[in-house]
N, CA, C and O atoms as a DFTB+ gen file, in Angstrom:
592 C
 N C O
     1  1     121.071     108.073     107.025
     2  2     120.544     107.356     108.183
     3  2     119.442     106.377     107.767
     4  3     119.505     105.185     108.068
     5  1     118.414     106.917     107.055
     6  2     117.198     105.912     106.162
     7  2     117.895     104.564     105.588
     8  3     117.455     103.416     105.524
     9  1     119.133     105.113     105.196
    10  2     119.415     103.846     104.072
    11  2     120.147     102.641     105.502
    12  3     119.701     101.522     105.754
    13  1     120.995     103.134     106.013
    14  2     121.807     102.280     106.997
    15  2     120.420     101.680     107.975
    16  3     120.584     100.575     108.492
    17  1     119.088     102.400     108.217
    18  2     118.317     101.727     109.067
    19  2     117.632     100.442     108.411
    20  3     117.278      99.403     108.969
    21  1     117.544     100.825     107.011
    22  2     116.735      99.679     106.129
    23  2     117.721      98.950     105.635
    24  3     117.318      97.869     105.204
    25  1     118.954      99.140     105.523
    26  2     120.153      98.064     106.021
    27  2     119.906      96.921     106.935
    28  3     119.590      95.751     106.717
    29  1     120.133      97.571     107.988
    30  2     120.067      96.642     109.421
    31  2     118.762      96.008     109.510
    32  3     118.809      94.807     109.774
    33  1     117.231      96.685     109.304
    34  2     116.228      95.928     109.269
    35  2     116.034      94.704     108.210
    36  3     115.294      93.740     108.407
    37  1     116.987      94.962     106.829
    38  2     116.569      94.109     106.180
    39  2     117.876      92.528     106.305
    40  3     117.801      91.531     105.586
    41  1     118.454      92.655     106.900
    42  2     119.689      92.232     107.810
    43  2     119.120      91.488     108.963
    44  3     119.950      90.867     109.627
    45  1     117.861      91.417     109.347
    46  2     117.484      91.585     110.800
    47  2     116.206      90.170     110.140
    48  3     115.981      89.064     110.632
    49  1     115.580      90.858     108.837
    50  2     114.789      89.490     108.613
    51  2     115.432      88.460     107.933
    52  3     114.996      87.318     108.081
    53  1     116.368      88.656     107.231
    54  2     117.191      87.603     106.502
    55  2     117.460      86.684     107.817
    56  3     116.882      85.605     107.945
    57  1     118.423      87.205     108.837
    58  2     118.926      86.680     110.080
    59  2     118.009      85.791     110.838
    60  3     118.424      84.771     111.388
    61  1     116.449      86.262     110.881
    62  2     115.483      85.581     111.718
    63  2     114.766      84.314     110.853
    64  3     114.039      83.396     111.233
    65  1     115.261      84.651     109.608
    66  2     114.679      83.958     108.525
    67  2     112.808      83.952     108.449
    68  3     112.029      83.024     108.232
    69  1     112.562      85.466     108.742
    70  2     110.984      85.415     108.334
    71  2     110.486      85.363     107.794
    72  3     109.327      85.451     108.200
    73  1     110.650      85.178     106.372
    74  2     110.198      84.906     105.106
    75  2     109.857      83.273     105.332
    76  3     108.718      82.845     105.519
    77  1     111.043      82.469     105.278
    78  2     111.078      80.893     105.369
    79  2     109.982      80.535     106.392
    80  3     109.405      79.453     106.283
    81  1     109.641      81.476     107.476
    82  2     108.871      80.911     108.559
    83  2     107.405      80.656     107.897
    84  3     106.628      79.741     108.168
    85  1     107.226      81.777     106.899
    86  2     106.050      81.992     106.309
    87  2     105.972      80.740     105.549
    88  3     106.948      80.408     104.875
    89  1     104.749      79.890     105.588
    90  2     104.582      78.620     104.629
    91  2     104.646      78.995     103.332
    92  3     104.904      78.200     102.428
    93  1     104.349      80.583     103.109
    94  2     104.134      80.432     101.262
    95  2     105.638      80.671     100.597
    96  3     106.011      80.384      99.460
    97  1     106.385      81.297     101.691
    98  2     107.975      81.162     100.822
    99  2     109.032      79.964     101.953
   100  3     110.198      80.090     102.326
   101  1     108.020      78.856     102.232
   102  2     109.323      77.877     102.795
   103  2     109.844      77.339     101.764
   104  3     111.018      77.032     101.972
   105  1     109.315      76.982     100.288
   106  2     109.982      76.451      99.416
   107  2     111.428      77.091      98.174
   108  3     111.872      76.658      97.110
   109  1     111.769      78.375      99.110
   110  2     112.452      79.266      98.224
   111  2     113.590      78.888      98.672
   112  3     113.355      77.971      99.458
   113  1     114.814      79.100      98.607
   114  2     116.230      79.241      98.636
   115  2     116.406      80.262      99.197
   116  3     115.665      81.233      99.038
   117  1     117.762      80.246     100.224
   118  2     118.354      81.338     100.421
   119  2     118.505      82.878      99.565
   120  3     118.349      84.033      99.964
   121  1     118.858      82.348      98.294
   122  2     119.564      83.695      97.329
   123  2     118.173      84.114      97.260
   124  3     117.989      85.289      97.577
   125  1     116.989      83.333      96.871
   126  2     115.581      84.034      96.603
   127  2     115.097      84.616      97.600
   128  3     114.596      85.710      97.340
   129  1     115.063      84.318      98.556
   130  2     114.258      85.303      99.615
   131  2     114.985      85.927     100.065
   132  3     114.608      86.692     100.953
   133  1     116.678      85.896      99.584
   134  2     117.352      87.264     100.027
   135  2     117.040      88.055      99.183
   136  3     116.969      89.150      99.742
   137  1     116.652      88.205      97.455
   138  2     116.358      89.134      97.008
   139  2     115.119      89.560      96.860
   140  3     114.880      90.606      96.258
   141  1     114.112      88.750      97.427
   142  2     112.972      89.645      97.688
   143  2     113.462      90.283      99.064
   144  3     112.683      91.196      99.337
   145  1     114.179      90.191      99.768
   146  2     113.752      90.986     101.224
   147  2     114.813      92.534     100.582
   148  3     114.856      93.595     101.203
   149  1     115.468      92.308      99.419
   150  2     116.320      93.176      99.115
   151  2     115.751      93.961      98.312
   152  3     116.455      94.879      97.891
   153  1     114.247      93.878      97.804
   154  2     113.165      94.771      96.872
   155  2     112.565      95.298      98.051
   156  3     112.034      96.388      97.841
   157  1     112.456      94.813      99.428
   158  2     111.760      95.190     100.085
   159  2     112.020      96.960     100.523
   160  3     113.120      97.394     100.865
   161  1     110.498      97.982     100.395
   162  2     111.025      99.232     101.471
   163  2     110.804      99.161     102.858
   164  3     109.777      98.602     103.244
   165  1     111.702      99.698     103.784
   166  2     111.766     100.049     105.239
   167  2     110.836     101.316     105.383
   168  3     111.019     102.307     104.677
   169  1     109.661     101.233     106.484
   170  2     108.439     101.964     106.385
   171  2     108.068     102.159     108.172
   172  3     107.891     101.159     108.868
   173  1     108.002     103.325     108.648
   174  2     107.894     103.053     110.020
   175  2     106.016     103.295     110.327
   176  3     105.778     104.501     110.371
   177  1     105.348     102.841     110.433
   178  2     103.483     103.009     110.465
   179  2     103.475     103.331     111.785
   180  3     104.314     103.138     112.666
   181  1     102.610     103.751     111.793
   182  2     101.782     104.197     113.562
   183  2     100.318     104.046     113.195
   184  3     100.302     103.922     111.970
   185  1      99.073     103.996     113.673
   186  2      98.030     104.389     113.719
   187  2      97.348     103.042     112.783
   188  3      97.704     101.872     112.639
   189  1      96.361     103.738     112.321
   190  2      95.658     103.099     110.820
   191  2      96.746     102.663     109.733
   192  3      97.312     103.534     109.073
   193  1      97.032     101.312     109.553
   194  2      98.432     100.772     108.394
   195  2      97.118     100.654     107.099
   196  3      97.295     101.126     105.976
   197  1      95.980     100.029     107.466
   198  2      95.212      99.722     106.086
   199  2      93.507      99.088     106.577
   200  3      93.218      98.070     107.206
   201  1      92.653     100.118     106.013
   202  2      91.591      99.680     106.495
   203  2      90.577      98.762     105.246
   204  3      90.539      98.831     104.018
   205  1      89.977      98.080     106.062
   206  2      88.858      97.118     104.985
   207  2      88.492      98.068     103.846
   208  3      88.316      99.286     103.852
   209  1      88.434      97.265     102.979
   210  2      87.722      97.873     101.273
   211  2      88.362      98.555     100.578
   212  3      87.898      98.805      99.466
   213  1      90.249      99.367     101.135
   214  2      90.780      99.786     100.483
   215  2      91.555      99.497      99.674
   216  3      91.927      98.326      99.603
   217  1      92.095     100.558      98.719
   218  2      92.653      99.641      97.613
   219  2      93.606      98.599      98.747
   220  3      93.693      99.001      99.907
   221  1      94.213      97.439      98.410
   222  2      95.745      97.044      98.169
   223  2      96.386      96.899      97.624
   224  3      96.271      96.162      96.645
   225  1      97.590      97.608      97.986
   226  2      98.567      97.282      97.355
   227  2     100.517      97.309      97.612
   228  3     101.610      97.481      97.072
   229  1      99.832      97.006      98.800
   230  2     101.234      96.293      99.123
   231  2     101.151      95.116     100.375
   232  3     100.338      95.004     101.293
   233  1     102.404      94.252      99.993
   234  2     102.196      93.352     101.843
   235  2     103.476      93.727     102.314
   236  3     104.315      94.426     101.745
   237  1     103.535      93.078     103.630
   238  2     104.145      93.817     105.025
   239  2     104.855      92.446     105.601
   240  3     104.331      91.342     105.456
   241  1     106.063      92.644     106.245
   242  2     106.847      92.182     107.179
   243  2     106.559      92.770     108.388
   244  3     107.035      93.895     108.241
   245  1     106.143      92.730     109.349
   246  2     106.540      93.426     110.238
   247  2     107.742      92.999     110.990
   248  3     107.733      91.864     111.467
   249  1     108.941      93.884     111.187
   250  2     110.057      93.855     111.739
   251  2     109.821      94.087     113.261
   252  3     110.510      93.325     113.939
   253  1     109.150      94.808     113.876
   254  2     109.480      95.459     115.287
   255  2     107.884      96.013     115.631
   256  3     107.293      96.956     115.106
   257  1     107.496      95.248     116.508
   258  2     106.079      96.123     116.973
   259  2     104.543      94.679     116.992
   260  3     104.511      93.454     117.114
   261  1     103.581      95.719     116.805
   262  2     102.408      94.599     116.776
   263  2     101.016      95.531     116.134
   264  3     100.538      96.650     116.321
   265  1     100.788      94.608     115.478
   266  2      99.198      94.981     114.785
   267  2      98.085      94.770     115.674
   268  3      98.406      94.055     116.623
   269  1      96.897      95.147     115.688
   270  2      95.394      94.418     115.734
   271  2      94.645      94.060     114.081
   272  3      94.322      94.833     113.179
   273  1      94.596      93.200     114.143
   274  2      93.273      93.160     112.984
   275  2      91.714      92.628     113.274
   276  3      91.348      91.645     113.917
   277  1      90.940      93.627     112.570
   278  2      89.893      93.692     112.878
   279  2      88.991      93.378     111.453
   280  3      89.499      93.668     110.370
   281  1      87.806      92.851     111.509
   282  2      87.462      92.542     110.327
   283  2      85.461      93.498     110.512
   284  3      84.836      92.836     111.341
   285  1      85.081      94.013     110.279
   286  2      83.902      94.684     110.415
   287  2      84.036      94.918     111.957
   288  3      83.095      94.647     112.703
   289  1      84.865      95.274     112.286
   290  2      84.442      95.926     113.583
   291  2      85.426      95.332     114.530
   292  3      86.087      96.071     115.259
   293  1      85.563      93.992     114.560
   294  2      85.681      92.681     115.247
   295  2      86.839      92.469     115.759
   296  3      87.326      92.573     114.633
   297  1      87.892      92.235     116.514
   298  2      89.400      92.440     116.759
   299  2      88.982      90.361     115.949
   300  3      87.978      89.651     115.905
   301  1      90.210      90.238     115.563
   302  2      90.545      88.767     114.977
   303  2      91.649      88.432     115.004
   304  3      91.756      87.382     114.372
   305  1      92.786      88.834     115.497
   306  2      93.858      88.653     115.394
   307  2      95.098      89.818     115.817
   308  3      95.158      90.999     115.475
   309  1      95.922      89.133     116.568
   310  2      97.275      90.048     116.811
   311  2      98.442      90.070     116.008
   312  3      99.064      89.240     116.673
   313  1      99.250      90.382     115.066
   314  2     100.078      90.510     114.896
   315  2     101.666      90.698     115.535
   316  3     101.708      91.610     116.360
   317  1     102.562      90.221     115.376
   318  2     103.786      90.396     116.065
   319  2     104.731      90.292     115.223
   320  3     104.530      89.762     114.130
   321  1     106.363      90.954     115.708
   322  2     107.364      90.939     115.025
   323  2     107.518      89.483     113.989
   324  3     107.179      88.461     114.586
   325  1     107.898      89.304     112.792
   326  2     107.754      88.634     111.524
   327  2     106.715      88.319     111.470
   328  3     106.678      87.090     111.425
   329  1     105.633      88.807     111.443
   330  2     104.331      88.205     110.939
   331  2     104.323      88.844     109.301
   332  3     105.049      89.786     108.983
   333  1     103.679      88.381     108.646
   334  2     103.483      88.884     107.042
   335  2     102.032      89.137     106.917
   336  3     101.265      88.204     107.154
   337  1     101.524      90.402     106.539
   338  2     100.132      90.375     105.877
   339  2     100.169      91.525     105.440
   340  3     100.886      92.409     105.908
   341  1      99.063      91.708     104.070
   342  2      98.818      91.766     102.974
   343  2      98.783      91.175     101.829
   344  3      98.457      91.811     100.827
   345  1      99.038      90.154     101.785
   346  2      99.379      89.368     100.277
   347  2      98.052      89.092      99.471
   348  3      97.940      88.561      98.365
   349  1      97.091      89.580     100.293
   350  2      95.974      89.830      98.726
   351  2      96.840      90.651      97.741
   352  3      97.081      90.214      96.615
   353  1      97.327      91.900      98.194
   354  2      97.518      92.518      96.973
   355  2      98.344      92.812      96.060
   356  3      98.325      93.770      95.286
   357  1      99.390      91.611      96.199
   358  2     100.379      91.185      95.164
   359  2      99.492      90.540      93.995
   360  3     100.001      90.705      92.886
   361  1      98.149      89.769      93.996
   362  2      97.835      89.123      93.757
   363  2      96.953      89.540      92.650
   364  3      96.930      88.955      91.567
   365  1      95.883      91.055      93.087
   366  2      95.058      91.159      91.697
   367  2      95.120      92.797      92.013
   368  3      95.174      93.425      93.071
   369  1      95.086      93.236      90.491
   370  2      95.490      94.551      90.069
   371  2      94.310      95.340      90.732
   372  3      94.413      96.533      91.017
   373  1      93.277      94.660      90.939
   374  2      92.484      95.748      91.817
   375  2      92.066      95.274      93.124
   376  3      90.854      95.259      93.337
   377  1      92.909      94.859      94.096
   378  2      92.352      94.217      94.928
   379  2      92.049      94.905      96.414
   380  3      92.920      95.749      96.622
   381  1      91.132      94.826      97.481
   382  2      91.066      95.263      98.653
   383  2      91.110      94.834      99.967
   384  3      91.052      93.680     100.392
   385  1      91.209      95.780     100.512
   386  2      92.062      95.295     101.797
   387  2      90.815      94.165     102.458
   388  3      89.623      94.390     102.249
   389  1      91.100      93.423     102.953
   390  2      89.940      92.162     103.846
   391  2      89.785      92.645     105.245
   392  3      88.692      92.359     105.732
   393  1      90.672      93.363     106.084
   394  2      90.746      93.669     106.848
   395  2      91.281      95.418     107.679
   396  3      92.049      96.210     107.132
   397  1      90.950      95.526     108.369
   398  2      91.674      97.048     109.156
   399  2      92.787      96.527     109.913
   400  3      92.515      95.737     110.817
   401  1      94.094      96.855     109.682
   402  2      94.994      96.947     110.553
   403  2      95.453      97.972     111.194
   404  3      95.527      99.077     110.657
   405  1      95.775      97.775     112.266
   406  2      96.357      99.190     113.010
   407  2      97.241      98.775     114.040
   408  3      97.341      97.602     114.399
   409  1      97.831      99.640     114.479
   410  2      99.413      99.545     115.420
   411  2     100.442     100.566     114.941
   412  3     100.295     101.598     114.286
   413  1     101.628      99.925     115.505
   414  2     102.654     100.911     115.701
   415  2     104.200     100.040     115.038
   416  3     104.817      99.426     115.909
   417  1     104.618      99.999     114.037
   418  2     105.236      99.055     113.639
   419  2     106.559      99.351     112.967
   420  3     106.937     100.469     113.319
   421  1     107.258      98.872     112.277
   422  2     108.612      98.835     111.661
   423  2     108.206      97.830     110.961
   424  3     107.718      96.781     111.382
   425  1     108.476      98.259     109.505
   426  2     108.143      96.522     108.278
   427  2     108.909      97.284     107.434
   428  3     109.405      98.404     107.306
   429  1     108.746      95.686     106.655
   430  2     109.457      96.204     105.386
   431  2     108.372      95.799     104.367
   432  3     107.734      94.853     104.828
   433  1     107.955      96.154     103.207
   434  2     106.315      96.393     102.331
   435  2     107.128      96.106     100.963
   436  3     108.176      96.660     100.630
   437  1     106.587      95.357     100.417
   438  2     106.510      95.313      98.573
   439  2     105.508      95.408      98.407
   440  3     104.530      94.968      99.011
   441  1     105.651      96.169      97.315
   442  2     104.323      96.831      96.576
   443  2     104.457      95.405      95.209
   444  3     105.360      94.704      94.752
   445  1     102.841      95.591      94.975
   446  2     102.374      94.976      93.671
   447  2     103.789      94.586      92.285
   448  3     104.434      93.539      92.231
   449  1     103.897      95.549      91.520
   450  2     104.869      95.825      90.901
   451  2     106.191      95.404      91.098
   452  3     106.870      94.857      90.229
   453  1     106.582      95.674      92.319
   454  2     108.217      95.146      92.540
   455  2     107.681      93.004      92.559
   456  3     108.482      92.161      92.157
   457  1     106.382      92.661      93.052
   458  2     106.139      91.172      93.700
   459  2     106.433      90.553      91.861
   460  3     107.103      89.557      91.588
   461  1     105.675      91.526      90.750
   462  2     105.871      91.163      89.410
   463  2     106.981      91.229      89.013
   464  3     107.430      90.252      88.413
   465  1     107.874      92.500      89.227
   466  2     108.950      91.911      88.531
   467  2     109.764      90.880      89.142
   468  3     110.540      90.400      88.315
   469  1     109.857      90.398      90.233
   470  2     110.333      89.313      90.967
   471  2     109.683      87.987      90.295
   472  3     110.462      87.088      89.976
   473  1     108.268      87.817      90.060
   474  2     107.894      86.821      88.999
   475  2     108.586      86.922      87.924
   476  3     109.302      85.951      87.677
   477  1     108.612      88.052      86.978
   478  2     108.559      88.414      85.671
   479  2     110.845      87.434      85.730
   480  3     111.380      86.873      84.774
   481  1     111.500      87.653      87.204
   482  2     112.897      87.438      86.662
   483  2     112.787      86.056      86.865
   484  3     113.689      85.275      86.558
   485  1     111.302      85.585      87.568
   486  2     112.077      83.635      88.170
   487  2     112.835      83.309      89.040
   488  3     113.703      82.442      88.936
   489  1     112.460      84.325      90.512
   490  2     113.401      84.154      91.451
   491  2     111.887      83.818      92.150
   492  3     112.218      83.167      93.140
   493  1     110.652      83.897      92.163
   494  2     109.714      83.039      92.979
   495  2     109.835      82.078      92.337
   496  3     110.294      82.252      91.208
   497  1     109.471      80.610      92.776
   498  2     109.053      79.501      91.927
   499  2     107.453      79.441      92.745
   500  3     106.804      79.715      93.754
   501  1     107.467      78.774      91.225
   502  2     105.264      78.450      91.245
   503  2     105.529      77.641      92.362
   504  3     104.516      77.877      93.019
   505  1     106.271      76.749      93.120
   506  2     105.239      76.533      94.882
   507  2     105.219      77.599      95.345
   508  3     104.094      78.014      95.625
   509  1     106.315      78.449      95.614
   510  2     106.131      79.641      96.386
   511  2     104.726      80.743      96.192
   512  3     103.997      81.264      97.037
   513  1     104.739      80.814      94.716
   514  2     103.175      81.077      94.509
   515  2     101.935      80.642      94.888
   516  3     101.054      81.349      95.377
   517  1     101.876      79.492      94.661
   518  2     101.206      78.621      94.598
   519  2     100.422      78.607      96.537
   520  3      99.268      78.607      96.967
   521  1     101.668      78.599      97.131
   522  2     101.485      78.878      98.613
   523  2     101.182      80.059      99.077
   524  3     100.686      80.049     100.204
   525  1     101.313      81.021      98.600
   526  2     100.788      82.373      99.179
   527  2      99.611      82.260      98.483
   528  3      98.753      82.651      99.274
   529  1      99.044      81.926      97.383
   530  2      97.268      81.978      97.146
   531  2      96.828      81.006      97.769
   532  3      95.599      80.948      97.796
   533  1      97.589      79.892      98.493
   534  2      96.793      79.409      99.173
   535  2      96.717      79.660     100.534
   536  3      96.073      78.846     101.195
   537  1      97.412      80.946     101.314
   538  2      97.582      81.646     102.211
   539  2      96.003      82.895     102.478
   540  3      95.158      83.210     103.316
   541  1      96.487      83.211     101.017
   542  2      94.939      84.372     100.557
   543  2      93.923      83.662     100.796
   544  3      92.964      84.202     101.349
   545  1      93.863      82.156     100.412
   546  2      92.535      81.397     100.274
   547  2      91.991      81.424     101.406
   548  3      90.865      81.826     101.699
   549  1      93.302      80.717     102.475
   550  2      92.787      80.523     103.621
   551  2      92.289      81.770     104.476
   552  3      91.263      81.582     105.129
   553  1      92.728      82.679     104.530
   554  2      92.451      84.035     105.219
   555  2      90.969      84.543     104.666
   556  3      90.061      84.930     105.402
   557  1      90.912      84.464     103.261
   558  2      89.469      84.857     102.524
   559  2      88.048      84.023     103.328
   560  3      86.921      84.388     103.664
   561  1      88.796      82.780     103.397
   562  2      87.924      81.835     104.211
   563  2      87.693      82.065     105.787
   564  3      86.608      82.123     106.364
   565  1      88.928      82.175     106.317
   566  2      88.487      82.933     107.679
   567  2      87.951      84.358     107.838
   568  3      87.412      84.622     108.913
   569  1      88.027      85.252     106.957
   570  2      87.082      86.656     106.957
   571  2      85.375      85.876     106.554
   572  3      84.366      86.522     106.836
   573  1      85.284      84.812     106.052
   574  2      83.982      84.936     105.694
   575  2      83.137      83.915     106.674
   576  3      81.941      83.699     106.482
   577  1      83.904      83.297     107.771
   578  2      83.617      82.959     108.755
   579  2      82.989      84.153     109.758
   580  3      81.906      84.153     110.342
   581  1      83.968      85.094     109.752
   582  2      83.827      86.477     110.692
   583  2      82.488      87.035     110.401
   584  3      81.836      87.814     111.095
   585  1      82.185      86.503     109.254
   586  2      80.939      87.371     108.499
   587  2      79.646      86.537     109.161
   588  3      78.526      87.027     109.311
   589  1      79.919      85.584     109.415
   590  2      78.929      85.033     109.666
   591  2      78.390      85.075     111.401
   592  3      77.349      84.511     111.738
């Protein structure tokens, strides 16, 4: 049943094309962001998904549902079906969370490791990189707005 549900969910973002929606993988190809959504695991969260200062290490699709994010306290943002976050922590081997998320959700999550070997085969290309750190940038920049 696990495998046929993360079937259909990962069936479900290919179809909506939520990856492409995301600016940091509009420059990929079909076959490429079908095989990252095909590294991807199917993960059902409720409650606390990831609070500020903890490790990261994975980012998120959300398939079905909705987040809050909160940054010291602060609500900053809603989340909804294909939204993407986490991608600090594809990014550095020790990196932490910027924010608390919480909700009730359906995603699909790559961890650190699977985002490398997807570099390591050359199915991202450096814009696609290139655009998700500048995704991190921008978000780093709006948490330090929050701060202020």
């Amino acid at each position: 049943m696990r495998l046929q549900t993360r079937l259909v969910v990962r069936a479900k973002v290919k179809r909506a094309r939520a990856l492409e929606k995301c600016e940091a993988f509009a420059s990929l190809d079909a076959t490429s962001i079908s095989k990252i959504v095909d590294t991807m695991e199917y993960k059902e969260l409720q409650g606390e998904i990831c609070r500020e200062g903890d490790p990261a290490r994975h980012l998120y699709v959300i398939v079905e549902g909705s987040c809050d994010v909160s940054i010291q306290g602060k609500h900053v943002a809603k989340l909804t079906d294909l939204s993407i976050f986490g991608e600090s922590a594809i990014f550095e081997e020790n990196a932490t969370r910027n924010a608390t998320v919480t909700g009730n959700v359906k995603v699909l999550e790559m961890s650190r490791s699977k985002w490398n070997s997807l570099l390591a085969s050359g199915v991202l290309s450096p814009a696609c990189v290139a655009a998700l750190q500048a995704v991190r940038q921008a978000r780093i920049r709006m948490n330090m707005k929050q701060d202020v």
